[in-house]
XYZ file of C-alpha atoms in Angstrom:
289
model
C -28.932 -8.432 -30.502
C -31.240 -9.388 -27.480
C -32.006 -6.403 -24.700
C -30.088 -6.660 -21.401
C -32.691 -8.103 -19.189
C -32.057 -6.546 -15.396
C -30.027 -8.932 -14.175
C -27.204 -8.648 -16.871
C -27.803 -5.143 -16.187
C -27.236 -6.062 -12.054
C -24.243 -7.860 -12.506
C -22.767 -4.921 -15.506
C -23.722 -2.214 -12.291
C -21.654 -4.238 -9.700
C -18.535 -4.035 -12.043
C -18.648 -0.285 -12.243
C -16.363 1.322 -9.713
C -15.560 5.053 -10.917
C -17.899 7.357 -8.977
C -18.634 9.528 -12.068
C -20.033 7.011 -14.190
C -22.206 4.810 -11.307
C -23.783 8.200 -11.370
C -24.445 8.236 -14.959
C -25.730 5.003 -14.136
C -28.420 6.148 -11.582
C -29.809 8.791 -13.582
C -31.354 6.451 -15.826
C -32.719 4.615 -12.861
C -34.015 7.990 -11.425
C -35.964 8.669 -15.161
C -37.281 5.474 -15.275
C -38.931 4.480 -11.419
C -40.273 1.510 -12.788
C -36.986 -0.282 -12.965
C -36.441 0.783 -9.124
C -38.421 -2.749 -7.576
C -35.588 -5.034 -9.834
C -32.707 -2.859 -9.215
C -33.718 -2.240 -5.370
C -33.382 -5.913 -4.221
C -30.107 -6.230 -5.461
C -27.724 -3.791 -3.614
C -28.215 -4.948 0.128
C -26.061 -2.983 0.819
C -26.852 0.898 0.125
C -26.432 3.563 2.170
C -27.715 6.378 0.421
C -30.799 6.743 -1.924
C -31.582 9.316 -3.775
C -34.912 10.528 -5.770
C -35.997 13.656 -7.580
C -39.007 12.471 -9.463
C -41.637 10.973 -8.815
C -41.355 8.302 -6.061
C -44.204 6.474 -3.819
C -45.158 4.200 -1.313
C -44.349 1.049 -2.913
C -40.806 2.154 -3.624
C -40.183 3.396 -0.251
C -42.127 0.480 1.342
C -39.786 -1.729 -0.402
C -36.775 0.245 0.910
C -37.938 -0.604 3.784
C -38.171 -4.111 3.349
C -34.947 -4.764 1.868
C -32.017 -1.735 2.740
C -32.051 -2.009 6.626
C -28.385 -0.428 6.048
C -29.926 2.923 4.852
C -28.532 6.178 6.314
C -29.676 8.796 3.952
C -33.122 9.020 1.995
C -32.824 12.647 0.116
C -36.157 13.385 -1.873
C -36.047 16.822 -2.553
C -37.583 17.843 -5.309
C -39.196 21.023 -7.230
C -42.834 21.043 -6.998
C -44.042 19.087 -10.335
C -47.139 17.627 -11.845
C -47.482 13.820 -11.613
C -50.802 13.548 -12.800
C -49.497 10.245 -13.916
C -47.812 8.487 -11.161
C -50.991 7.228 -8.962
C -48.971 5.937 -6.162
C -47.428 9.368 -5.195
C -50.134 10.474 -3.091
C -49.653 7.714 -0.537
C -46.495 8.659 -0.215
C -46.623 9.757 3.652
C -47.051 5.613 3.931
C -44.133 5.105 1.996
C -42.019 6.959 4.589
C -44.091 5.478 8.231
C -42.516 2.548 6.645
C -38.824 4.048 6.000
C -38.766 5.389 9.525
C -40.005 1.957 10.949
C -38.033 -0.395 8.843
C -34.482 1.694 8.758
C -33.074 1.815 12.203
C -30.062 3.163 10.829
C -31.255 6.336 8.701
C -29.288 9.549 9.751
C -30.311 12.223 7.063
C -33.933 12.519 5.309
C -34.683 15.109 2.787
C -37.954 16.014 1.976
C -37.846 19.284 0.609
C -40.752 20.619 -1.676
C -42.788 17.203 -1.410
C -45.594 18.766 -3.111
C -47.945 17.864 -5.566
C -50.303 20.374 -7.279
C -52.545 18.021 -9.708
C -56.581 17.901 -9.377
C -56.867 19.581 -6.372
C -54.295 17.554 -4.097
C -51.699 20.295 -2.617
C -49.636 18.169 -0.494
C -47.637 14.832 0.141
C -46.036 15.241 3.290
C -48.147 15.965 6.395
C -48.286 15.874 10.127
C -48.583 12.190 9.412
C -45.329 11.347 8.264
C -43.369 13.746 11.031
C -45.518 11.787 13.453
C -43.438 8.664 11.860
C -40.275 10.239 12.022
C -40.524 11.514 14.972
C -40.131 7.890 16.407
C -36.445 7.439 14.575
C -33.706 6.919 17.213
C -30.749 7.799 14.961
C -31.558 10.628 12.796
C -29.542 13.574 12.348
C -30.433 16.190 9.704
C -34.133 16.665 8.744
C -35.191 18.859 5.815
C -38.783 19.983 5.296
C -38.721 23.115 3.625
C -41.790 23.951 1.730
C -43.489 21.141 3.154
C -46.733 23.433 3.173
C -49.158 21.546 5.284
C -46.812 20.992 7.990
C -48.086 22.302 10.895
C -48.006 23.112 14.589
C -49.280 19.904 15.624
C -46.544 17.837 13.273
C -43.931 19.739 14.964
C -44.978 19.146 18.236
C -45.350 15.588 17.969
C -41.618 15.472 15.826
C -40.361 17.636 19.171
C -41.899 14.679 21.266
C -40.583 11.761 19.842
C -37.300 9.703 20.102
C -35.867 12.453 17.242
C -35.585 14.989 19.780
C -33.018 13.255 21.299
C -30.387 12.864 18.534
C -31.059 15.271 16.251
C -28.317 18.060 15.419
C -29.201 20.112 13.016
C -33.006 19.822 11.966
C -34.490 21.587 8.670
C -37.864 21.990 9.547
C -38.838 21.308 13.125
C -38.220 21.320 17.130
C -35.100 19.831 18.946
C -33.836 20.760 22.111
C -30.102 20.242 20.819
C -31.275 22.011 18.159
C -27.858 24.692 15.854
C -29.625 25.386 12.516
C -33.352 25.307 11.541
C -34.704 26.281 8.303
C -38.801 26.045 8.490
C -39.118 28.250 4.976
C -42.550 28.212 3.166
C -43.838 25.795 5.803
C -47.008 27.746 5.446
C -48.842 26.455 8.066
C -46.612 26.990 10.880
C -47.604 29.475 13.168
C -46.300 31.302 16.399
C -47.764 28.621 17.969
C -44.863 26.462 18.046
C -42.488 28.487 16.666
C -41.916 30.436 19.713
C -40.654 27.313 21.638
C -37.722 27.672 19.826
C -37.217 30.361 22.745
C -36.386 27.446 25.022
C -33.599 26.465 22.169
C -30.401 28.353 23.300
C -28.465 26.423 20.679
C -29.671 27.578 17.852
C -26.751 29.430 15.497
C -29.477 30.172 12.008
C -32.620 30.412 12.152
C -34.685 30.687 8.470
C -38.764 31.810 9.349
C -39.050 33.165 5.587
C -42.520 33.292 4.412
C -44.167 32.323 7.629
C -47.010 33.571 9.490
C -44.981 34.232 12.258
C -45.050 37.982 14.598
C -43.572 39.987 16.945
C -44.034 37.877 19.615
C -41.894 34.681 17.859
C -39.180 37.290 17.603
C -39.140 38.995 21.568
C -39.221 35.250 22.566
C -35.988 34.286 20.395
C -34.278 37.240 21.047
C -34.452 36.894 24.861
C -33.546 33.661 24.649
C -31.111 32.181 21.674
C -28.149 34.297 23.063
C -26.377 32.220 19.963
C -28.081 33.019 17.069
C -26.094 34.610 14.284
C -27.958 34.213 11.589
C -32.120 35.093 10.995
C -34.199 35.205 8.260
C -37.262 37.168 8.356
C -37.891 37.782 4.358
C -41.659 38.031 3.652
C -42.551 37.479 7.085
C -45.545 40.236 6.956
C -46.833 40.135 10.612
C -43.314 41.416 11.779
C -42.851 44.807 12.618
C -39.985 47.653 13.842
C -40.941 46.369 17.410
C -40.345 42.712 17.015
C -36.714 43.812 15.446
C -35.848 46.199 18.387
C -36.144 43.014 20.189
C -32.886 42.611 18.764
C -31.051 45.641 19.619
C -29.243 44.329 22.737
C -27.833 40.704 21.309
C -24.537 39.941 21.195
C -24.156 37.405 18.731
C -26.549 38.619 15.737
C -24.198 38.971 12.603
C -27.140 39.080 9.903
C -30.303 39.715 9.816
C -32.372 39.449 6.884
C -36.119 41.332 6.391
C -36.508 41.366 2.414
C -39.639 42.060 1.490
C -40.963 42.760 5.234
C -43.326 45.032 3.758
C -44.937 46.290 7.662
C -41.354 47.381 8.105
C -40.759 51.083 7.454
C -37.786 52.279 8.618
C -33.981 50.156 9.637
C -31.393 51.446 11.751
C -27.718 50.702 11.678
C -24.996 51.651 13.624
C -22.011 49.564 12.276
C -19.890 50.478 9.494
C -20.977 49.663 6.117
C -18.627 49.049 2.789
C -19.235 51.415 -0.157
C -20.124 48.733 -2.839
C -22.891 47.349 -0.118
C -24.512 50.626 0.539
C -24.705 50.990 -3.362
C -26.428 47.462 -4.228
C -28.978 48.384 -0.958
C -29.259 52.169 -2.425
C -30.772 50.269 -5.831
C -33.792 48.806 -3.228
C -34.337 51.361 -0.914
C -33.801 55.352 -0.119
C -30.765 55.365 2.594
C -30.171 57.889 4.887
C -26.936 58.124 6.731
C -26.965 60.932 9.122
């Protein structure tokens, strides 16, 4: 028996209707990029595409080309070796061309985009959120870990058409702006994080593992009279002061400083159950005079 050539393998897809095994059905696609330029051309009609391996600028370019229906691109991905896949590090190209040729996209994932093979630590740059920054429809953003995102990207995503529509933005600068999550982004500074000050919106806030200080937290505090949720694990610069900041706000519900090591001493004056002052009495020495 002959091999199913791709288009008895296009026409086998289209008669598959159970969600379950379509998604069986991807996976193999998703192993095997190759088989992504037949496969590509003949669903005009997708919506959502999904890839955790590797992926690069010819795929996406032909995304591009061919799914102008295309709401959500998710890419996340761990950070892996692809010391094989040559096209990967043009991959910033790959998604000018999404954001240009899918007026439609609403959601992009691009979380841990990063490459560590010969040297090259990064995929997604200031470049792309230049890019993206020109979409008109998009929603939901995610760059966390994105490490060489920086100040400048995120000024010139806050600039663009984005900053009009987005809602709720992983990784960068909206004015309509609920939940942000800029973790790892390790080249994001105070710089631009403190005009997130001028975001009165914002309901969570995630800064872990940035190079962020006292004054990004004064500025947020007097400001984001909403925020419920922050994250401040391994943020070093941050001391007691920049916390205090927080004494008077309403709305704060959590507050999160892990691994803070400049902080040395945390005051509460809520009431605490017993089994959570026993998992924090395994981390730290509590005193509750």
């Amino acid at each position: 028996m002959e091999k199913l050539g791709d288009d008895e393998l296009g026409l086998i897809f289209n008669r598959v209707h159970d969600p379950d095994d379509r998604k069986s059905f991807s996976q193999i696609i998703h192993s095997q990029p190759h088989l992504l330029h037949n496969f590509l051309r003949r669903f005009p009609n997708l919506v959502r595409f999904k890839a955790s391996g590797p992926i690069g600028k010819t795929h996406l370019e032909l995304i591009s080309q061919t799914r102008t229906k295309l709401q959500v691109l998710n890419l996340n991905t761990p950070t892996m070796d692809y010391a094989n896949f040559n096209d990967i590090c043009s991959i910033n190209d790959g998604i000018c061309a999404i954001a240009n040729g899918c007026p439609g996209l609403t959601q992009v994932y691009l979380r841990r985009r990063v490459i560590r093979n010969a040297g090259l630590l990064h995929l997604i740059t200031d470049h792309a959120l230049q890019a993206i920054g020109s979409a008109t429809s998009l929603r939901v953003l995610n760059l966390q870990g994105c490490f060489f995102i920086s100040d400048s990207g995120l000024k010139m995503l806050a600039k663009g058409s984005v900053s009009r529509t987005l809602k709720k933005l992983h990784g960068g600068v909206v004015p309509c702006l609920e939940e942000l999550n800029l973790a790892c982004c390790g080249s994001v500074t105070d710089v631009s994080v403190v005009a997130l000050g001028a975001i009165q919106t914002l309901k969570k806030l995630n800064l872990s593992c940035l190079n962020v200080s006292d004054v990004t937290l004064v500025a947020i505090a007097q400001h984001c009279w909403n925020l419920g949720v922050l994250d401040l694990s391994n943020c070093e610069l941050i001391t007691g002061e920049g916390v205090l900041a927080f004494a008077e706000h309403e709305c704060l519900q959590v507050l999160v400083v892990s691994r803070s090591q400049a902080l040395k001493c945390i005051r509460l004056n809520v009431w605490m159950p017993m089994e959570m002052r026993e998992n924090l009495g395994r981390f730290c020495r509590l005193d509750w005079s």
